[in-house]
Tab-separated table of C-alpha atoms in Angstrom:
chain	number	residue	atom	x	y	z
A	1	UNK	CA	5.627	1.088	-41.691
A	2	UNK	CA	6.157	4.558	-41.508
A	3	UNK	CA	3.449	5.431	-39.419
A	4	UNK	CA	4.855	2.343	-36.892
A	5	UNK	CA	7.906	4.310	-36.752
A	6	UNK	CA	6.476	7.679	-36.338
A	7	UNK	CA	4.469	6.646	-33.101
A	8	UNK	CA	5.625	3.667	-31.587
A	9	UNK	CA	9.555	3.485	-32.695
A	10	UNK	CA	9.235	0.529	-35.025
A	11	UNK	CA	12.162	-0.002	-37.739
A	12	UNK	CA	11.572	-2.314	-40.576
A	13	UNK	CA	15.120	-2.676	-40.872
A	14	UNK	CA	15.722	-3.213	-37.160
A	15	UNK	CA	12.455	-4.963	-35.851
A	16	UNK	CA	10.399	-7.731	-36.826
A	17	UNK	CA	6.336	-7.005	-36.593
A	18	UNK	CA	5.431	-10.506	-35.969
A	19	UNK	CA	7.668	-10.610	-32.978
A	20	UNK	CA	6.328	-7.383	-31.335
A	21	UNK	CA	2.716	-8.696	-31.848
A	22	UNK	CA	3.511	-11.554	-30.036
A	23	UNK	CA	5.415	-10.426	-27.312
A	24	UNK	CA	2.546	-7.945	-26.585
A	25	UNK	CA	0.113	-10.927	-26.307
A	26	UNK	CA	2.277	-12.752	-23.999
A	27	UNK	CA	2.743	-10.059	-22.024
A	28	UNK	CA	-0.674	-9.553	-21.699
A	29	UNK	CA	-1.275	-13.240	-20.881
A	30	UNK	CA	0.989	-13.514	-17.805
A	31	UNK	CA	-0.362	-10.016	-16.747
A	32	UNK	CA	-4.157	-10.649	-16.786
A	33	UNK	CA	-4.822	-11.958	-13.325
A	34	UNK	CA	-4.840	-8.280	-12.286
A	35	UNK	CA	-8.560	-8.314	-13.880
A	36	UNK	CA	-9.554	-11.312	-11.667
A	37	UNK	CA	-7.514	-9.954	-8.668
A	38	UNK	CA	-8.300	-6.534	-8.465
A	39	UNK	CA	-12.398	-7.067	-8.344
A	40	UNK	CA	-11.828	-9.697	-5.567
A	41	UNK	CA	-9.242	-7.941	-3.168
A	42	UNK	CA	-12.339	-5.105	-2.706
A	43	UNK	CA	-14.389	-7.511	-1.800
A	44	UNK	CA	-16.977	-6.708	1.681
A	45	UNK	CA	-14.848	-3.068	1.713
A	46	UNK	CA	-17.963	-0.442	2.671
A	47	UNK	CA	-19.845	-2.816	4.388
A	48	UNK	CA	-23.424	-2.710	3.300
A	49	UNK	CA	-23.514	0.837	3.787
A	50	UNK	CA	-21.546	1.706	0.863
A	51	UNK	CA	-20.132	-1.441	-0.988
A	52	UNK	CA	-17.589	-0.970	-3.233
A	53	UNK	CA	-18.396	-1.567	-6.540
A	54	UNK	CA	-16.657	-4.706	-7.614
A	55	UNK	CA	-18.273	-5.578	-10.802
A	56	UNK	CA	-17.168	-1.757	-12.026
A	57	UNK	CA	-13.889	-2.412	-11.173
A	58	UNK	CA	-13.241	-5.039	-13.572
A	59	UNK	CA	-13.928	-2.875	-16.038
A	60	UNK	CA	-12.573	0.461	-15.181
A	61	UNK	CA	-8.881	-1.716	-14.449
A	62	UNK	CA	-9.190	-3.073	-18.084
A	63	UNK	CA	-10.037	0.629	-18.810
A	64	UNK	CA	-7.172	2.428	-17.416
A	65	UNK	CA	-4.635	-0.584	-17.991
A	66	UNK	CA	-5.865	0.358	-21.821
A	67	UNK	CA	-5.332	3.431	-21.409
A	68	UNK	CA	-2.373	3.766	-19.794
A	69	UNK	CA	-0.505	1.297	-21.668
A	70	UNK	CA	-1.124	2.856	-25.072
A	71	UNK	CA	0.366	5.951	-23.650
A	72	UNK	CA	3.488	4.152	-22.632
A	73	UNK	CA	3.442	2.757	-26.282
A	74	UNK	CA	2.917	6.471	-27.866
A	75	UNK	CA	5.414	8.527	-25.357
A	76	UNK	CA	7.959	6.116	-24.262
A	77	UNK	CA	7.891	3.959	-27.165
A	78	UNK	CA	9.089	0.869	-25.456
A	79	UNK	CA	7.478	-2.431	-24.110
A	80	UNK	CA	6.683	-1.952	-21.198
A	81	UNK	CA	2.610	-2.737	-19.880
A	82	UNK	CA	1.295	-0.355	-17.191
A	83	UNK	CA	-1.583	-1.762	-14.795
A	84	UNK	CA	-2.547	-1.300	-11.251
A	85	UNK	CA	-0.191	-2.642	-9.259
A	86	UNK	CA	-0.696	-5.504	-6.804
A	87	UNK	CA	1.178	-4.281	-4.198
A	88	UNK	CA	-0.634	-0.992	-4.122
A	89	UNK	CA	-3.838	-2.548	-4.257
A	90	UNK	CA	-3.205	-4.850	-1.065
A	91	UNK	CA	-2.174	-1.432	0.669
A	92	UNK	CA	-5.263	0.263	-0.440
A	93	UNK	CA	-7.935	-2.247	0.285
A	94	UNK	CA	-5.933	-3.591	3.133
A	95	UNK	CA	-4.462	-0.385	5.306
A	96	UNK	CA	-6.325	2.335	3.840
A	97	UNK	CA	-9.827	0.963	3.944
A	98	UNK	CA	-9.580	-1.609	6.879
A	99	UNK	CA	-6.699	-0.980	8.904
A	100	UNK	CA	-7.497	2.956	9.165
A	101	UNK	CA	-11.113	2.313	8.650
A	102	UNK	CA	-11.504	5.283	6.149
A	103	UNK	CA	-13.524	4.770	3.071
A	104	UNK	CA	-12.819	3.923	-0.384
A	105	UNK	CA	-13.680	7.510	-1.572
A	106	UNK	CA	-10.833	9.003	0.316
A	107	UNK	CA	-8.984	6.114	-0.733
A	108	UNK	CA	-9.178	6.885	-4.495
A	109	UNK	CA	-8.998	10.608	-3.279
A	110	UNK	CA	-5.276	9.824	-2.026
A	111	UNK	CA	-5.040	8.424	-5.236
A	112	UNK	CA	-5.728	11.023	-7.514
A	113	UNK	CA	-3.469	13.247	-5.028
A	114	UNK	CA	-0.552	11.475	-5.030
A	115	UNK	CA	-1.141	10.963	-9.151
A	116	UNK	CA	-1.035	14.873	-8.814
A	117	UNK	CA	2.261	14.812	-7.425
A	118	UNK	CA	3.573	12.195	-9.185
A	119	UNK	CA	3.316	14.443	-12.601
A	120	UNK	CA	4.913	17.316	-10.859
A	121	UNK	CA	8.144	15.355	-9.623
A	122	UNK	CA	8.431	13.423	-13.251
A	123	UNK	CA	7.472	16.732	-15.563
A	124	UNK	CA	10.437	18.742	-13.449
A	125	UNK	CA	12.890	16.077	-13.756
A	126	UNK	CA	13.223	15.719	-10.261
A	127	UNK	CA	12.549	11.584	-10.352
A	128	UNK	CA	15.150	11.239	-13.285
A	129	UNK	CA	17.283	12.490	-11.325
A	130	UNK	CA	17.068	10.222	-8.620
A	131	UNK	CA	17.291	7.129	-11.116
A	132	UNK	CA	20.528	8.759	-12.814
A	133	UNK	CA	22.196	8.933	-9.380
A	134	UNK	CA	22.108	5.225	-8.539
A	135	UNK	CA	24.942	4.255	-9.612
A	136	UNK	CA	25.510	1.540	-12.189
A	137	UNK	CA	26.390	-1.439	-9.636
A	138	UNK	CA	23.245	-0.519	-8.191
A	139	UNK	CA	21.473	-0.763	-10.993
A	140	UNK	CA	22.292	-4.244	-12.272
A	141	UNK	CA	21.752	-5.514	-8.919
A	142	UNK	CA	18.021	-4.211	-9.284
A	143	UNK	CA	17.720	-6.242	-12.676
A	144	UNK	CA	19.027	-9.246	-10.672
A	145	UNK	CA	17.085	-8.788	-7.514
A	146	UNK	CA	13.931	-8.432	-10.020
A	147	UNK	CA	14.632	-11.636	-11.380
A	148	UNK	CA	14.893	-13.419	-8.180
A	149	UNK	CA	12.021	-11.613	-7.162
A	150	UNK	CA	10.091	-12.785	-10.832
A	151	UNK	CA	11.600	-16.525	-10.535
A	152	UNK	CA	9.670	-16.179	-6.885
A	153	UNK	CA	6.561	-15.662	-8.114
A	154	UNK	CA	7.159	-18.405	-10.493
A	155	UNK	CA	7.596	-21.105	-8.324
A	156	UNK	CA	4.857	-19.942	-5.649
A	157	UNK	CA	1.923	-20.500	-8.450
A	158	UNK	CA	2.661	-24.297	-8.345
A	159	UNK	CA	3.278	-24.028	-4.647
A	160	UNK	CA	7.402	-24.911	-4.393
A	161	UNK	CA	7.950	-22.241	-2.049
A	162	UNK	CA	5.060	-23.272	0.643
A	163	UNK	CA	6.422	-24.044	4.261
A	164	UNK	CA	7.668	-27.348	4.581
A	165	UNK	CA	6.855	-28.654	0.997
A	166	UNK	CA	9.979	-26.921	-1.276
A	167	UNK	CA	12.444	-30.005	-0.349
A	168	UNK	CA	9.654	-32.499	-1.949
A	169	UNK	CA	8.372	-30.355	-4.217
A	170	UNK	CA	10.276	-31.929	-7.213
A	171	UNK	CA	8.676	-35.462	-6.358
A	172	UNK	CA	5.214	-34.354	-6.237
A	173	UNK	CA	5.513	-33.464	-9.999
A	174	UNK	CA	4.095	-36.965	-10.821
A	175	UNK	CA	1.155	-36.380	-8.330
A	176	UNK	CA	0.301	-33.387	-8.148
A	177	UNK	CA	-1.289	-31.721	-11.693
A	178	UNK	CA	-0.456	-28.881	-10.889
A	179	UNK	CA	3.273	-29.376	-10.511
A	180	UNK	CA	2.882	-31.576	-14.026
A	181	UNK	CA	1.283	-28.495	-15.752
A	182	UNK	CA	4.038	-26.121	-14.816
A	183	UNK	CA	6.904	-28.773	-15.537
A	184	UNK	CA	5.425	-29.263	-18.834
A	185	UNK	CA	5.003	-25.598	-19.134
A	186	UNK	CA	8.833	-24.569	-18.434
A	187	UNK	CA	10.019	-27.131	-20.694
A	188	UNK	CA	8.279	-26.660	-23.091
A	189	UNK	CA	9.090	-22.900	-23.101
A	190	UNK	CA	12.815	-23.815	-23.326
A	191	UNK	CA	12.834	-26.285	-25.726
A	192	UNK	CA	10.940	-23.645	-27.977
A	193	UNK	CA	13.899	-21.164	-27.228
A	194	UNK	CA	16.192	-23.246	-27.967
A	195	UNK	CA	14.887	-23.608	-31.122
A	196	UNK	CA	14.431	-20.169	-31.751
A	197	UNK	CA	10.793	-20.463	-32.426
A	198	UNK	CA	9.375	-17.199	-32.829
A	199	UNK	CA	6.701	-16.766	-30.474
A	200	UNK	CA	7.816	-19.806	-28.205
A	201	UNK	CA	6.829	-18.353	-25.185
A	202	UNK	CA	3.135	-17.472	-26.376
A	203	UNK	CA	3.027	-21.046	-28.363
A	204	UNK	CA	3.634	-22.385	-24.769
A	205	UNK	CA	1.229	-20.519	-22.823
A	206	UNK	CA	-1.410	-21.657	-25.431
A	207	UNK	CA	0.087	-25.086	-25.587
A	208	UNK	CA	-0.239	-25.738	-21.645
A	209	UNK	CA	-3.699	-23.894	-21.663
A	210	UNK	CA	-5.122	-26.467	-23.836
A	211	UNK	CA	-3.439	-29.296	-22.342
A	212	UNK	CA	-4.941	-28.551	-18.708
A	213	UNK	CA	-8.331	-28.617	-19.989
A	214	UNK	CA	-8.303	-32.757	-19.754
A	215	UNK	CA	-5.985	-32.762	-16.420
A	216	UNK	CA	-9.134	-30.345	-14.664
A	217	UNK	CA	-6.570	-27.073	-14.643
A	218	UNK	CA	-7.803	-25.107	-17.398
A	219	UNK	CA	-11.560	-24.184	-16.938
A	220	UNK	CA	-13.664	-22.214	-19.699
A	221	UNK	CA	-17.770	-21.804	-18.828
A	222	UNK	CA	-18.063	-19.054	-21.415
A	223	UNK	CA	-16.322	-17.018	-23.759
A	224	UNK	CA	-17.740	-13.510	-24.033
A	225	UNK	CA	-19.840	-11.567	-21.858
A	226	UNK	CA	-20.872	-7.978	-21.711
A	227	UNK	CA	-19.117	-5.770	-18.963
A	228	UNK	CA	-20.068	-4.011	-16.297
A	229	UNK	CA	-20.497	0.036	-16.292
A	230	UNK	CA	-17.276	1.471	-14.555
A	231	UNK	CA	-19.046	4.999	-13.806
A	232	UNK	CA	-19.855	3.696	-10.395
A	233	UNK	CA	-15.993	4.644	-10.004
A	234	UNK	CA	-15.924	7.456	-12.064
A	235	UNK	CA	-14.657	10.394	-10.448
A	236	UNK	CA	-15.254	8.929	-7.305
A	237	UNK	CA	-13.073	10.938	-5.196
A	238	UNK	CA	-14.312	12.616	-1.843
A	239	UNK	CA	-13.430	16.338	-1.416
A	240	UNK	CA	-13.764	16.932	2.032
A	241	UNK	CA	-12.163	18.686	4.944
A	242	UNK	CA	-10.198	15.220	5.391
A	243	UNK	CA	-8.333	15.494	2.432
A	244	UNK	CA	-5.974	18.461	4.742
A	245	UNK	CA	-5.246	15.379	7.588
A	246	UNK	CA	-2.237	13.620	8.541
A	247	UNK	CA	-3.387	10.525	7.272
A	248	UNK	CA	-4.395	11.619	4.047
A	249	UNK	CA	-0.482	13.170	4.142
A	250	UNK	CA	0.491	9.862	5.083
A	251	UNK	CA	-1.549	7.667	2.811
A	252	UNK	CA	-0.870	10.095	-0.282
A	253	UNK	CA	3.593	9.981	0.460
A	254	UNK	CA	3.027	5.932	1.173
A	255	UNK	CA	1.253	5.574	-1.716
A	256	UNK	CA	3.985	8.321	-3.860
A	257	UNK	CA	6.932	6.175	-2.320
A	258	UNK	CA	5.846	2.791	-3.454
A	259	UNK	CA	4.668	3.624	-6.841
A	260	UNK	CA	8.377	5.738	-7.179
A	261	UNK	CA	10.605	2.833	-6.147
A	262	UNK	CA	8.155	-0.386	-7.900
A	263	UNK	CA	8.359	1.692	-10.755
A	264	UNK	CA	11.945	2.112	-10.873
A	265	UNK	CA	12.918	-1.483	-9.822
A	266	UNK	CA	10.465	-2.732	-12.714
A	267	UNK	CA	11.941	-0.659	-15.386
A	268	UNK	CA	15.512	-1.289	-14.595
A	269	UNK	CA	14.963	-5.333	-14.339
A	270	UNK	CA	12.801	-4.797	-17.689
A	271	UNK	CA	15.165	-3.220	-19.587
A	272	UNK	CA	18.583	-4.899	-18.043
A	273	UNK	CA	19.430	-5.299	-21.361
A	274	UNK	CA	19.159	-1.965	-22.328
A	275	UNK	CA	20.697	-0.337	-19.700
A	276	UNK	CA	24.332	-2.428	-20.318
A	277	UNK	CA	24.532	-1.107	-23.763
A	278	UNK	CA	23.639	2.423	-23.069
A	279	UNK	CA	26.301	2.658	-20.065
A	280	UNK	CA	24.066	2.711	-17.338
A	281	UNK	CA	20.702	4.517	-18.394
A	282	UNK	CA	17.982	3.334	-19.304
A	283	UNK	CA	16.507	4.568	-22.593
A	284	UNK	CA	13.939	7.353	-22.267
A	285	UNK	CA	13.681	6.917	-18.591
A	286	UNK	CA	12.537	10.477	-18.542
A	287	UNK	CA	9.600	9.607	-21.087
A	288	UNK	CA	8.932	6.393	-19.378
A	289	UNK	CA	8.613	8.339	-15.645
A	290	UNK	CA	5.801	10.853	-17.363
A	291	UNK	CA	3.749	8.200	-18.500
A	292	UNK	CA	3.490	6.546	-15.720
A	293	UNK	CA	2.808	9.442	-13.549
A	294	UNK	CA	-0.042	9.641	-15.893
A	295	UNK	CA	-1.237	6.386	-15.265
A	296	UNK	CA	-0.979	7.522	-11.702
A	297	UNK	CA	-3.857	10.355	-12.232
A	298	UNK	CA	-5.997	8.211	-14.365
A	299	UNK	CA	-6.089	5.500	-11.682
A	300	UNK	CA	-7.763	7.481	-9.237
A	301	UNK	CA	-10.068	9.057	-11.792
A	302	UNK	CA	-11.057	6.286	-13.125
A	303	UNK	CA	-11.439	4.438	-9.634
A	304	UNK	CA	-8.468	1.859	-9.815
A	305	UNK	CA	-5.753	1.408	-7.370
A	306	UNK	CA	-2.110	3.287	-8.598
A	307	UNK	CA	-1.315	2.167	-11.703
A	308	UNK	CA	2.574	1.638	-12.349
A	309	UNK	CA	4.890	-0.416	-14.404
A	310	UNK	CA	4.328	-4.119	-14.758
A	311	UNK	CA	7.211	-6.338	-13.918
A	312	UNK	CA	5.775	-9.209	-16.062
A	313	UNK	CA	6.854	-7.017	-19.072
A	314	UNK	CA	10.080	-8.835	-19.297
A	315	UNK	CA	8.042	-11.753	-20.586
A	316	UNK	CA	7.558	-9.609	-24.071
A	317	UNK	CA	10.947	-8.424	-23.906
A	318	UNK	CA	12.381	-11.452	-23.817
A	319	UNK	CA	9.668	-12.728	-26.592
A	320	UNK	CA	11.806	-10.270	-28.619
A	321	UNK	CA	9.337	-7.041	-28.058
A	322	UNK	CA	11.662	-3.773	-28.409
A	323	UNK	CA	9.434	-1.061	-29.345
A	324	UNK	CA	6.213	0.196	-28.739
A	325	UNK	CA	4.129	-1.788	-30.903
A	326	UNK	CA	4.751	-4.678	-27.942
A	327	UNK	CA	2.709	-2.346	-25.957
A	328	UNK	CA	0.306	-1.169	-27.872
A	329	UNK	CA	-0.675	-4.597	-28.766
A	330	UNK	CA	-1.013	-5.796	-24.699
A	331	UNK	CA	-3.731	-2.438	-24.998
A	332	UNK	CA	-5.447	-3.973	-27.462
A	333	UNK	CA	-5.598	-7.030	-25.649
A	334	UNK	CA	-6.734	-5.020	-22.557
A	335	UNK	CA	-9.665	-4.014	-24.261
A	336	UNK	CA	-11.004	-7.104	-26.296
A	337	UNK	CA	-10.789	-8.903	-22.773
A	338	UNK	CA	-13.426	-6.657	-21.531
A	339	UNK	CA	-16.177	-8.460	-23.802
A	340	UNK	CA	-14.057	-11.445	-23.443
A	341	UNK	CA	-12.436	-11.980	-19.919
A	342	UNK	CA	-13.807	-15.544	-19.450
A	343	UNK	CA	-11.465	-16.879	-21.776
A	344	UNK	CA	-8.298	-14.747	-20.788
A	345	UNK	CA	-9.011	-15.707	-17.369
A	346	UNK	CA	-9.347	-19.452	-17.750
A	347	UNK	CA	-5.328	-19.529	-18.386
A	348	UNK	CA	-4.122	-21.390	-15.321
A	349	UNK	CA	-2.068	-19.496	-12.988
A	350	UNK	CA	0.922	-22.771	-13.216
A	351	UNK	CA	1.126	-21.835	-16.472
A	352	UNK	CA	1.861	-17.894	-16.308
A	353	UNK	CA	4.073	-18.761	-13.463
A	354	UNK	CA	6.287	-21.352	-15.657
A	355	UNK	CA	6.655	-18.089	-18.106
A	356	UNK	CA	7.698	-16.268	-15.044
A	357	UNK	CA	10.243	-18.427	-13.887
A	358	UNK	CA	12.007	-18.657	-17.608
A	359	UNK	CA	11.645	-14.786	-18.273
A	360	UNK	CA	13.669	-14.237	-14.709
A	361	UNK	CA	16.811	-16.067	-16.179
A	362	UNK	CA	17.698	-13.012	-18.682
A	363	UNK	CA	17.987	-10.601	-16.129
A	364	UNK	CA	20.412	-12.509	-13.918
A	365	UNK	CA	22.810	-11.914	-16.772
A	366	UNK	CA	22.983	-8.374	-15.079
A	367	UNK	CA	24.819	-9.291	-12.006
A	368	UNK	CA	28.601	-9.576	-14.448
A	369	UNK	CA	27.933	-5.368	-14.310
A	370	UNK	CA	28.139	-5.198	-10.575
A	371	UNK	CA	31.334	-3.921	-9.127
A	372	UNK	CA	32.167	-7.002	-6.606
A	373	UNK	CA	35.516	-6.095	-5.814
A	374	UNK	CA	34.360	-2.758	-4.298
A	375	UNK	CA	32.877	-3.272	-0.500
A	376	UNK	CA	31.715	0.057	-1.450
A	377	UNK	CA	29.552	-1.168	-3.954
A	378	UNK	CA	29.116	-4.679	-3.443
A	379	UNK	CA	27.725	-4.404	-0.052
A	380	UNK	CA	24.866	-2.578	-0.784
A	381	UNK	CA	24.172	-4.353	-4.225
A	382	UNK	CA	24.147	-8.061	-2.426
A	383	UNK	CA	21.887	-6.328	0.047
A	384	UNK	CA	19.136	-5.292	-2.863
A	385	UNK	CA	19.518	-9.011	-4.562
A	386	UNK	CA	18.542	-10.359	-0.961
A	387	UNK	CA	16.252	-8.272	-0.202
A	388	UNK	CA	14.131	-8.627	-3.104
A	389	UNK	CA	14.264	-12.371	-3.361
A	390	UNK	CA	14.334	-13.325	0.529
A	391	UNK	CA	11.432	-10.389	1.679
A	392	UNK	CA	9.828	-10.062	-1.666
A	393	UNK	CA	9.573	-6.317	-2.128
A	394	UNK	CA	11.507	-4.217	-4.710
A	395	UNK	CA	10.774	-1.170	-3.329
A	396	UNK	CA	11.963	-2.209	0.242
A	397	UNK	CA	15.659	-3.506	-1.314
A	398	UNK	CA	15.974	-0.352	-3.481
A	399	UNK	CA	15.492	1.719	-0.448
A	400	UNK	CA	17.877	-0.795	1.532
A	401	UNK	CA	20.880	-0.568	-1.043
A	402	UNK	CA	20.353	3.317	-1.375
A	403	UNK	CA	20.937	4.083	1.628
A	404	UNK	CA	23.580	1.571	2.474
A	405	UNK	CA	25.152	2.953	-0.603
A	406	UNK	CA	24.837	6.313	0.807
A	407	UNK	CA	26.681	5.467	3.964
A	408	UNK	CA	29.339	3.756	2.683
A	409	UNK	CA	30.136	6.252	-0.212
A	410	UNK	CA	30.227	8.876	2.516
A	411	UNK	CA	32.690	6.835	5.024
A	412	UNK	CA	35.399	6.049	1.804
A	413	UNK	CA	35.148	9.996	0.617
A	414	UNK	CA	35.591	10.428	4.073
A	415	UNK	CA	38.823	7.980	4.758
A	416	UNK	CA	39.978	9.349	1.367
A	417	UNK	CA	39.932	13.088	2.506
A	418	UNK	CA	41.898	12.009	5.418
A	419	UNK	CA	44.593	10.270	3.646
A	420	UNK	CA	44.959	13.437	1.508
A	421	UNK	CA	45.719	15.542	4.474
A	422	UNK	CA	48.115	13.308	5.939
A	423	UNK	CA	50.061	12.700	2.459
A	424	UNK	CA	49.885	16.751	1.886
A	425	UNK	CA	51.405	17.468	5.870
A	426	UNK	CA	54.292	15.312	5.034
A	427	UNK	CA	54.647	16.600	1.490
A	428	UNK	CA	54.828	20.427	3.539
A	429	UNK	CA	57.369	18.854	6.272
């Protein structure tokens, strides 16, 4: 136990081990699509010409996710899972490579670069302080718009959020098995935390697995296979004279800007808990910034698309996961799936989706911090729960309630200087 506490923060006294193992295999199990999603979103990018290696990619994203996980469970000591992100990966395959028609070596180039300065603006403190100035209303409303964001998700993997089908949604539950799976799914899940059943949410992940092999939902052709060599990504990077452009400026501060603000929104609707009982910080955000920056240079090393915070953390945090052992356990995970990704994969996405949609009700618990009596503070805070749940992108409401925050701060210092000077001319008359 000692050694527990020495590198990943684990207290006998304090934590149960049971729990953090099993909050760092349901984390893992409601974040393992990236291994499925990442090979296929490269798909036909380099033409025949130079194809991107997909098969390598499976791999080197187990690889890094690994990698960069254990770090987060070594530095930062909390659970939180670090993986490519999706949203970078759509920018990457979809703006950088076919939109601006460049290649995927300058791609993972801009990677590496912005990895670079990622490390540079986390080691100097710089990006701590730009968390430690948002101010606490702020903050909870990121938690909340996260969870909105997280429920989402949720209901999109059984299709309730599709055009025209969310009003009748609820009656296709006893047609559609895919709507039965997740039903069964998010009650189950309840009932088991109701009952305080340690390890409910992985018992029900499990649970529904096996019961959507009969309804045609759950599919397993194999369970272990032997992976593909990443060093056809290795160090892939292209050093050219392109690498001084505009684009590669522009691709390298798009790609900094996202991973920044994703990051930030993930950690804060993580660790909502956290950040109420420690009066508005989050624990070790500094620690938690460098690792990820880290994560940000491995990705392009190893060939993966940024790697940052994953939001579906919050499903081992609220499995009871508090220390680092939650995350050292989803690396673990990371790398048996390598040999054995047929049978992570063949967990139905219905089912990871019902997990989502429970984990998203402990962060709205956030939204009692926000200031609502303040215009100052509520305006911009309503604007980031929106945002988040109506467009869908953290980093865009973060940005939105900053700066809103930012204007309206500056108009009430503003009226407030005026009313001084009026009040101190009549105290002189």
């Amino acid at each position: 136990m000692k050694t527990l506490t020495k590198l990943f923060g684990f207290r006998a006294a304090k934590h149960s081990l049971p729990t953090e193992i099993f909050a760092g295999f349901s984390t893992f199990i409601v974040m393992a699509y990236i291994l499925a999603l990442a090979p296929k979103t490269f798909v036909g990018v380099g033409g025949e010409a130079d194809p991107f290696p997909t098969e390598a990619l499976f791999t080197a994203t187990a690889i890094v996710s690994m990698i960069s996980t254990f770090i987060m469970a070594f530095y930062a000591k909390l659970p939180i899972a670090v993986a490519p992100g999706v949203g970078l990966l759509y920018f990457i395959s979809g703006t950088v490579c076919t939109t601006m028609g460049y290649s995927w070596h300058f791609a993972l180039t801009a990677i590496f670069l912005e990895g670079v300065l990622f490390m540079i603006l986390s080691f100097s403190g710089l990006r701590t302080l730009i968390v430690e100035c948002i101010p606490i209303s702020l903050r909870s409303a990121i938690g909340v718009g996260v969870g909105f964001f997280l429920a989402s998700l949720g209901l999109k993997s059984a299709g309730m959020t599709e055009p025209s089908s969310a009003i009748i949604s609820l009656a296709n539950i006893v047609t559609e098995p895919e709507k039965q799976l997740f039903a069964v799914c998010l009650i189950l899940s309840g009932v088991l935390i109701i009952l305080k059943v340690r390890g409910a949410i992985f018992f029900s992940i499990v649970a529904t697995t096996i019961i959507g092999i009969p309804m045609g939902l759950t599919h397993i052709d194999s369970i272990a296979q032997m992976p593909a060599s990443p060093m056809p990504l290795f160090c892939e990077m292209e050093w050219s004279s392109e690498i001084f452009s505009i684009d590669m400026l522009v691709c390298v501060v798009s790609i900094l800007f996202l991973d920044m603000f994703d990051t930030i929104g993930t950690v804060m609707g993580v660790m909502s808990d956290s950040i109420s009982r420690a009066n508005g910080h989050v624990p070790r955000m500094s620690r938690i910034l460098r690792a990820d920056a880290i994560s940000s240079l491995l990705s392009g090393v190893f060939g993966t698309s940024t790697c940052t915070s994953y939001l579906e953390s919050a499903t081992g945090v609220a499995e009871g996961g508090r220390t680092g052992v939650t995350s050292a356990v989803t690396a673990l995970c990371f790398l048996i799936a390598i040999f054995l990704s047929p049978l992570f994969l063949a967990i139905p996405s219905v089912v990871t989706g019902a997990v989502l949609l429970i984990v998203s009700v402990r962060m709205f618990s956030a939204i009692k911090h926000i200031n609502l009596s303040d215009p100052v503070e509520a305006i911009p805070s309503v604007l980031v729960i929106l945002v988040m749940a109506i467009i869908g992108s953290i980093s865009d409401g973060i940005v939105v309630g900053v700066i809103t925050y930012a204007v309206f701060n500056f108009t009430s210092d503003m009226k407030k200087e005026r009313l001084r000077r009026k009040s101190g001319k009549i105290f002189e008359q």
